[in-house]
Coordinates of C-alpha atoms and ligand atoms in Angstrom, one line a residue:
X22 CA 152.6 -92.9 -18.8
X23 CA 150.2 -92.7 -15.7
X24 CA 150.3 -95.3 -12.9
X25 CA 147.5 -97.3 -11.9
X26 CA 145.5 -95.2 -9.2
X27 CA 146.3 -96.8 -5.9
X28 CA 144.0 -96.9 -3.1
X29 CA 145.7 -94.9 -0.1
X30 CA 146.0 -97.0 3.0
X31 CA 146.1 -95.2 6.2
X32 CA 148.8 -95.9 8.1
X33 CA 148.3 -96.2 12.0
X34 CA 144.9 -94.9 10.9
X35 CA 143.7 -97.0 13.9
X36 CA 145.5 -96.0 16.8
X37 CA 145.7 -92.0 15.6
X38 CA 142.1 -92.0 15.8
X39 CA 141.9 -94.5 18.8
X40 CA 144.0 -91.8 20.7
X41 CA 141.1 -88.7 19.6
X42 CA 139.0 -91.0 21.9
X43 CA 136.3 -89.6 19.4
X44 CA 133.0 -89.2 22.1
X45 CA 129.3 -88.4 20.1
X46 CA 129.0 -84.6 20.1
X47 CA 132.8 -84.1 19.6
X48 CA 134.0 -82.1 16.8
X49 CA 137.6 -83.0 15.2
X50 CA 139.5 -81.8 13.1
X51 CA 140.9 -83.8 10.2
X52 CA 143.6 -81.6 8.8
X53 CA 145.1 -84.5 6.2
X54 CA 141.6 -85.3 5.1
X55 CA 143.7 -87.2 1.4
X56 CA 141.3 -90.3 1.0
X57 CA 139.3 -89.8 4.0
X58 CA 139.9 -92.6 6.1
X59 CA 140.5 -91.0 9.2
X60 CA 138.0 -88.5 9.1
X61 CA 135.8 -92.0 8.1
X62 CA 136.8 -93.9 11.3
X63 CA 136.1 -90.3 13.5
X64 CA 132.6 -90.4 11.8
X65 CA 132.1 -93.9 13.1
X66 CA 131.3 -93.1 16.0
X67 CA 127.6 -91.6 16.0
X68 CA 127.0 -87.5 16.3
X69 CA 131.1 -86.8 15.8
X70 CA 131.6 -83.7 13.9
X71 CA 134.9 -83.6 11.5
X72 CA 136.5 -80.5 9.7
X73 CA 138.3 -81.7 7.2
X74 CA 141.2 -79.8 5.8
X75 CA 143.3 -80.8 2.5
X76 CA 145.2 -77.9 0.3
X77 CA 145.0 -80.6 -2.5
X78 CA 141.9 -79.8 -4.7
X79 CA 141.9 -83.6 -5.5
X80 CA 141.6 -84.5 -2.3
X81 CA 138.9 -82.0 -1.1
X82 CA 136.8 -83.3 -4.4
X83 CA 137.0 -87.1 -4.2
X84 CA 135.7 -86.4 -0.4
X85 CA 132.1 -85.3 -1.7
X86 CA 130.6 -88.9 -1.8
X87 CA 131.8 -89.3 2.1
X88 CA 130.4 -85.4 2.5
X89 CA 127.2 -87.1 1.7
X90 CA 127.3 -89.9 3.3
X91 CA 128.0 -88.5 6.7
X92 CA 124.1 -86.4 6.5
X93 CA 125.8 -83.3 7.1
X94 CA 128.4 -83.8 10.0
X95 CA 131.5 -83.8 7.8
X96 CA 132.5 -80.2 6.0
X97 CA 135.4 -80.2 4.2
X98 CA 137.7 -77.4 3.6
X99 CA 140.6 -76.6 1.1
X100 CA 143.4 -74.7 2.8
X101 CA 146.6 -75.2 4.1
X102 CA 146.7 -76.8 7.6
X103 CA 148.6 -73.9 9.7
X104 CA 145.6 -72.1 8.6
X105 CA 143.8 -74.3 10.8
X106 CA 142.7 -72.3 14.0
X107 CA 141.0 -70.0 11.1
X108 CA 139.2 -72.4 9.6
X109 CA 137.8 -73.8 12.3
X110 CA 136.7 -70.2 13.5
X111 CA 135.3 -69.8 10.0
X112 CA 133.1 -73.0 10.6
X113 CA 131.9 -71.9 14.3
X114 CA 134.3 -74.3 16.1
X115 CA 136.6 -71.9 17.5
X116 CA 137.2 -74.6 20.5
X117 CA 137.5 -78.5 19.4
X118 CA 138.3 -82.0 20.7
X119 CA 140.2 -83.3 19.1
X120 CA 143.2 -82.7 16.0
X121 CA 144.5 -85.3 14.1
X122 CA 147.4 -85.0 11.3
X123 CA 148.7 -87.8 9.0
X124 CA 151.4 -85.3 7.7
X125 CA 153.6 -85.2 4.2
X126 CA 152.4 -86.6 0.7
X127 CA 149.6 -89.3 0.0
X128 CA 149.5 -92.3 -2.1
X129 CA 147.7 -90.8 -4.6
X130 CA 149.9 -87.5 -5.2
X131 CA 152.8 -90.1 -5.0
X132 CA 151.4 -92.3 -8.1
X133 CA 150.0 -89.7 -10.1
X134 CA 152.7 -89.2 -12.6
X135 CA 151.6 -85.9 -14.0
X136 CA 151.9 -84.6 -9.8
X137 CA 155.9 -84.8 -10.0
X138 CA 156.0 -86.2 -7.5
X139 CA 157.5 -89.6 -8.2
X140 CA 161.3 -90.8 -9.8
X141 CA 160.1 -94.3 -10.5
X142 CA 157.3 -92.5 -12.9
X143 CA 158.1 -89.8 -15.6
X144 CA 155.9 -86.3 -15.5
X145 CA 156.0 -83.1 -15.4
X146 CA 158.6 -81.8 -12.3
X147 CA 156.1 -80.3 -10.0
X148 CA 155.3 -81.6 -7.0
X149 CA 153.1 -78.8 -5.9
X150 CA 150.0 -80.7 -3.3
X151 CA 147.7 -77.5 -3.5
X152 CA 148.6 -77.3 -7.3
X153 CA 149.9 -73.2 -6.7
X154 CA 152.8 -71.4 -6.3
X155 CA 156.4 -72.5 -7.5
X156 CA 157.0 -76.3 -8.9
X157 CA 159.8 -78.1 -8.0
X158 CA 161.3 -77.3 -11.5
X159 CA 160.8 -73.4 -11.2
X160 CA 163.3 -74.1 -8.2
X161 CA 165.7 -76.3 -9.9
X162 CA 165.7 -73.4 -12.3
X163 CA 166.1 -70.4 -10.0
X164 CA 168.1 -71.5 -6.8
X165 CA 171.4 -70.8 -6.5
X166 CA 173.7 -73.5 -6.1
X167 CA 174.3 -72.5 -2.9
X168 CA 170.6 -72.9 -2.0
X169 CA 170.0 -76.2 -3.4
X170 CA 172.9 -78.1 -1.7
X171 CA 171.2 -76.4 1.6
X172 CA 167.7 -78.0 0.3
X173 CA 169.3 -81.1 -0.5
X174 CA 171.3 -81.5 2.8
X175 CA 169.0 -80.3 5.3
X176 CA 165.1 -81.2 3.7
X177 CA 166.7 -84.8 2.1
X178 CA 169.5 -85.3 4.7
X179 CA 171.5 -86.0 1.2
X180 CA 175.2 -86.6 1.9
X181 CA 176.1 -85.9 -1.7
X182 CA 174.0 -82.4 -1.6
X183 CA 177.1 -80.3 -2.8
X184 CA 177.4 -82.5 -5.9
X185 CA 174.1 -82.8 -6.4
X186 CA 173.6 -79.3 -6.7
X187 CA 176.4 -78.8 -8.5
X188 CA 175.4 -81.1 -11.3
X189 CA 171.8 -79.1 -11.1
X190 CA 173.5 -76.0 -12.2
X191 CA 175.6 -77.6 -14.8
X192 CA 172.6 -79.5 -16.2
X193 CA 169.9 -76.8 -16.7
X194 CA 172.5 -74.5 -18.5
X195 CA 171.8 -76.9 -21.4
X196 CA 168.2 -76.2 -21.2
X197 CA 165.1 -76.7 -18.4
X198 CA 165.3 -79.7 -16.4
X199 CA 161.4 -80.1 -16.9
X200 CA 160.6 -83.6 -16.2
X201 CA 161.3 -86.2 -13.1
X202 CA 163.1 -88.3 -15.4
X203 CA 165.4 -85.7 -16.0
X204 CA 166.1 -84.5 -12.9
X205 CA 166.3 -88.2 -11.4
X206 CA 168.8 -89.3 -14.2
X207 CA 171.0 -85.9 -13.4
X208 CA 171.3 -87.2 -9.8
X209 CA 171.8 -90.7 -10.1
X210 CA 175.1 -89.4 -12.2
X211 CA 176.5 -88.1 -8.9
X212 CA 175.3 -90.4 -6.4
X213 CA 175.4 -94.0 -6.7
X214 CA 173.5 -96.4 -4.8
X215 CA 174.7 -99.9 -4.1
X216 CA 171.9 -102.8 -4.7
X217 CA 169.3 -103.3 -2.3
X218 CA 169.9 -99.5 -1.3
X219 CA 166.7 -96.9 -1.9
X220 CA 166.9 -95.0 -5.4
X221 CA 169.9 -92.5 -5.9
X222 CA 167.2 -90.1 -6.2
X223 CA 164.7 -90.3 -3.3
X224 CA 166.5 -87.7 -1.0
X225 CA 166.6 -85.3 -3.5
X226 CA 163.0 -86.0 -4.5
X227 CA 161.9 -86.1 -0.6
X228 CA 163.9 -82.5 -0.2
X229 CA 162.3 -80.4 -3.1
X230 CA 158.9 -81.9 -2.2
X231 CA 159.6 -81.0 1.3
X232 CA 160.6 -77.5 0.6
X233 CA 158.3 -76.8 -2.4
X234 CA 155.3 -77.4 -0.4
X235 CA 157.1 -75.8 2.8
X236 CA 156.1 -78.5 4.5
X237 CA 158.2 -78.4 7.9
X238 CA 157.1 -74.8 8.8
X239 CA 153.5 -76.0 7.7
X240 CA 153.7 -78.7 10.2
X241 CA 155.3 -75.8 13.3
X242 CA 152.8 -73.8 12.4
X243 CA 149.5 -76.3 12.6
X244 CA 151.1 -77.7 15.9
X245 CA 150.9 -74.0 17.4
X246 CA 147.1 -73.7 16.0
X247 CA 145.9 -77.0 17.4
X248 CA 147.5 -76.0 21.0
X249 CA 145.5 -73.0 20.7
X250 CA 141.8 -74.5 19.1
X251 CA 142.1 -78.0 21.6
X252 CA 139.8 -77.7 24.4
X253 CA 141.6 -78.8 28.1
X254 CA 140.8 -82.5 27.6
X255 CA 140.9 -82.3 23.8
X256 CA 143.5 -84.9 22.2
X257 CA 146.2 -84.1 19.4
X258 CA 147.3 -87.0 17.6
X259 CA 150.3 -87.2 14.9
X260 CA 151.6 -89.3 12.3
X261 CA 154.5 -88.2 10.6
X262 CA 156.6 -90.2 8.0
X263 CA 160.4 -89.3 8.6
X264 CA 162.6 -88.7 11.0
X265 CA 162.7 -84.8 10.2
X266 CA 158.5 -84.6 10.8
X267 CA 159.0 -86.7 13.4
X268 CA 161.2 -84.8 15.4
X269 CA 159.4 -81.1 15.4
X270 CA 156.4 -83.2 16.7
X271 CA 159.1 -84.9 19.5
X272 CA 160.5 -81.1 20.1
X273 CA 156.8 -79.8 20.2
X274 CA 155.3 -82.1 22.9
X275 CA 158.4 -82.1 24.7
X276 CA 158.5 -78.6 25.2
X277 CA 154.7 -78.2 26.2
X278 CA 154.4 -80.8 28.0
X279 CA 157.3 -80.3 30.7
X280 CA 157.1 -78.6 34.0
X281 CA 159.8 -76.9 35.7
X282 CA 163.5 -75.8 34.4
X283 CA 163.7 -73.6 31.5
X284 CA 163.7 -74.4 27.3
X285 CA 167.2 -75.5 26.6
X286 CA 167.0 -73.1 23.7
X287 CA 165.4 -70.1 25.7
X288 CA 166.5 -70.6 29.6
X289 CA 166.2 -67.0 30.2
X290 CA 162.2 -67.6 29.9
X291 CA 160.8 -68.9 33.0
X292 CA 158.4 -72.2 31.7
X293 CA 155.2 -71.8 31.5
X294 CA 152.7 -74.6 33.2
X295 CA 152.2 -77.5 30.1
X296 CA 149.8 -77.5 27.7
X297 CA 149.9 -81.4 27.2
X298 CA 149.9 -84.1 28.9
X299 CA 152.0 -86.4 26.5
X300 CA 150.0 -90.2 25.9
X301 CA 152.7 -92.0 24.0
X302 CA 156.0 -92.3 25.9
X303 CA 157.6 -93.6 22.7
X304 CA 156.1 -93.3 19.5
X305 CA 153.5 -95.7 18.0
X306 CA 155.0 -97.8 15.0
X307 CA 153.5 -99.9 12.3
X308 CA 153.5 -103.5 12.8
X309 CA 155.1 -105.8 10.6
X310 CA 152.2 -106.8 8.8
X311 CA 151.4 -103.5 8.2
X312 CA 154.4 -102.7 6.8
X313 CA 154.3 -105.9 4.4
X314 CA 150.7 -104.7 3.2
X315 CA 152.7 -100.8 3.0
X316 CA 156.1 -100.6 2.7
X317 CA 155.9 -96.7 2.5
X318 CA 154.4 -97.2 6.0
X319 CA 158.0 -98.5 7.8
X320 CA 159.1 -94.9 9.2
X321 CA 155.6 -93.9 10.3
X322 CA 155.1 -92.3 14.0
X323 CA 152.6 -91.9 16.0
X324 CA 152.7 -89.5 18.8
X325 CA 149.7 -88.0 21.1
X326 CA 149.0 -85.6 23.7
X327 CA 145.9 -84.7 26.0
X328 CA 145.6 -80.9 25.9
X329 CA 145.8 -79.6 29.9
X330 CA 143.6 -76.5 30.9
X331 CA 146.7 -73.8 30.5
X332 CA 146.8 -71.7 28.3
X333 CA 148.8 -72.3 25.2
X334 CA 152.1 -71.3 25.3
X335 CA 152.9 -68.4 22.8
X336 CA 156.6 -69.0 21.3
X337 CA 156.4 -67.3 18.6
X338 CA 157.0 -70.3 16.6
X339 CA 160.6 -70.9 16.7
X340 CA 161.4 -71.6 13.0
X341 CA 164.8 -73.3 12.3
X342 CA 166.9 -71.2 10.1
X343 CA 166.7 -73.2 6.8
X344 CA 166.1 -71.7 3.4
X345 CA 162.5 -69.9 2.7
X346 CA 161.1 -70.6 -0.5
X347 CA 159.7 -66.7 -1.2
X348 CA 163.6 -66.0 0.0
X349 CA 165.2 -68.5 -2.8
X350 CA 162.5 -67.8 -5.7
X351 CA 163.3 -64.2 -5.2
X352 CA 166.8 -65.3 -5.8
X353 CA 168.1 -64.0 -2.2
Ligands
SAM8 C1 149.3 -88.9 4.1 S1 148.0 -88.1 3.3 C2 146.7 -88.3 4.4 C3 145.8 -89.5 4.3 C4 144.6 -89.6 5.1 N1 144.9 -89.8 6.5 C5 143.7 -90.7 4.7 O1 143.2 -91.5 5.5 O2 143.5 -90.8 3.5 C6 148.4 -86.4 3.6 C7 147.4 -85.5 3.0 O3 147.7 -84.2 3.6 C8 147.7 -83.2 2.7 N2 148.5 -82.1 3.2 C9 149.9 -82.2 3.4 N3 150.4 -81.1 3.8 C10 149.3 -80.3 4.0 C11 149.1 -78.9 4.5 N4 150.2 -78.2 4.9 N5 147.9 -78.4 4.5 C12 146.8 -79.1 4.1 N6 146.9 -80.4 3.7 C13 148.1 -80.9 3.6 C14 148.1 -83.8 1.4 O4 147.6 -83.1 0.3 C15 147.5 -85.2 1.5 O5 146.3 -85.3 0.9

């Protein structure tokens, strides 16, 4: 059974592009183009120019109308967004004004049943966004147990990851766990919700999505690429959907934009001058009537930062040290 199509609403779609402070003869980069509506309300304002990056095929093809529509100033491109500084160098944009990134899944994936995506709706276990590489059932199938009460814990914040896991492994030596169904019927076994709590399932569903698509070191890595295309005076603007997004955008800005003192994780490294100027002291939240109109809207965040004219400050991307999916489908 397939869902309705629903019509993605973007949330704080406003205020993200508000804070591009889009100016004619800008170019931005859209790198969650989904359903458009940013890279829409960055084209409103006459002679922008918007790259638009999805690695959902989906999303790259419902775009053509808006393709149109914009007479040339909106090119859209299907990649993955830490490929971003490449793209834009591949579209003769090497320098831009402005990046804006509505990060993690859209409506659309979510209601598709045949995505995977979703517990509430029963399909295939997949939840791939660009459609390659590993599904979420080829790692239910190959990751230790070890591995997936890691995944669980640290990508769903899942209290009961150990059990979870555990019933995983005792479940697929039975046969495949194929389907959502499946997988969200094994979990609600081991952890119960009372009423009026979320599904039993939703952490473990948000942590396989999470680490299927790889989407935390995705998000590290397109931060570090839009430090490096963002002119001094370009904005960067986030909106990130839990508190585990969130913070490696909090972590991000706080780190470039300081002065003085060294990185509590590096002090040994003298700090460089910052690369931002941060714009929201606190994060940007939905109102309520936003959050009526979207419930899946209540743990967006918005946070922005001017980029300064110093040059961007080469980290080497600290990654944290959580489980790689090449590592776990290799079975190591
Ligand atoms: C929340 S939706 C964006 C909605 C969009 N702002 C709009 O107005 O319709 C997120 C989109 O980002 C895409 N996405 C997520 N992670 C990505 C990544 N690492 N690289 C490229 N696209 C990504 C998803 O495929 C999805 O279409």
């Amino acid at each position: 059974m397939t869902a309705p199509p629903v019509r993605h609403v973007p949330v704080l779609g406003r205020e993200a592009v508000a804070m591009l402070a889009p100016r004619a003869g800008g170019v931005y980069v859209d790198a969650t183009f989904g359903a458009g509506g940013y890279s829409r309300a960055i084209l409103a304002t006459a002679e922008t120019r918007v790259i638009g990056i999805d690695r959902d095929p989906t999303a790259i093809a419902g775009g053509s109308g808006l393709v149109e529509e914009s007479g040339g100033r909106l090119t859209l491109v299907e990649d993955r967004f830490s490929h971003l500084a490449a793209v834009c160098a591949a579209q003769d944009a090497a320098a831009v004004d402005g990046v804006v990134m509505d990060v993690g899944v859209s409506s659309m994936q979510l209601d598709e049943a045949d995505r995977g995506f979703s517990f509430r709706l029963d399909g295939p276990l997949d939840m791939r966004m660009s459609g390659q590489g590993p599904t979420a059932a080829d790692v239910v199938a190959r990751a230790s147990e070890a591995d997936l009460a890691d995944i669980i814990y640290i990508f769903g914040e899942e209290r009961r990851s150990r059990a979870v896991a555990r019933a995983i492994v005792m479940a697929r030596r039975h046969g495949p766990i194929a389907t959502t169904r499946a997988l969200a019927d094994i979990v609600s076994k081991v952890v119960r919700a009372k009423p009026h709590e979320i599904h039993p399932a939703t952490r473990t569903f948000q942590a396989l999505r999470i680490f299927v698509n790889e989407e935390l070191d995705e998000l590290i890595a397109a931060l570090a690429a839009a430090e490096r295309v963002l002119k001094p005076g370009g904005r960067l603007a986030v909106v990130s959907f839990h508190s585990l997004e969130d913070r490696i955008v909090k972590n991000f800005l706080a780190w470039r934009g300081k002065t003085g003192g060294g990185s509590r994780h590096r002090p040994e490294i003298e700090r460089a001058p910052p690369s931002f100027a941060i714009l929201t002291k606190r994060p940007l939240t939905p109102c309520d009537d936003e959050i009526r109109a979207n419930p899946r809207a209540r743990s967006a965040r918005l946070r922005a930062a001017e980029r300064t004219d110093a040059a961007a400050i080469d980290d080497g991307a600290e990654r944290p040290a959580w489980p790689s999916l090449a590592n776990v489908m290799r079975g190591g």
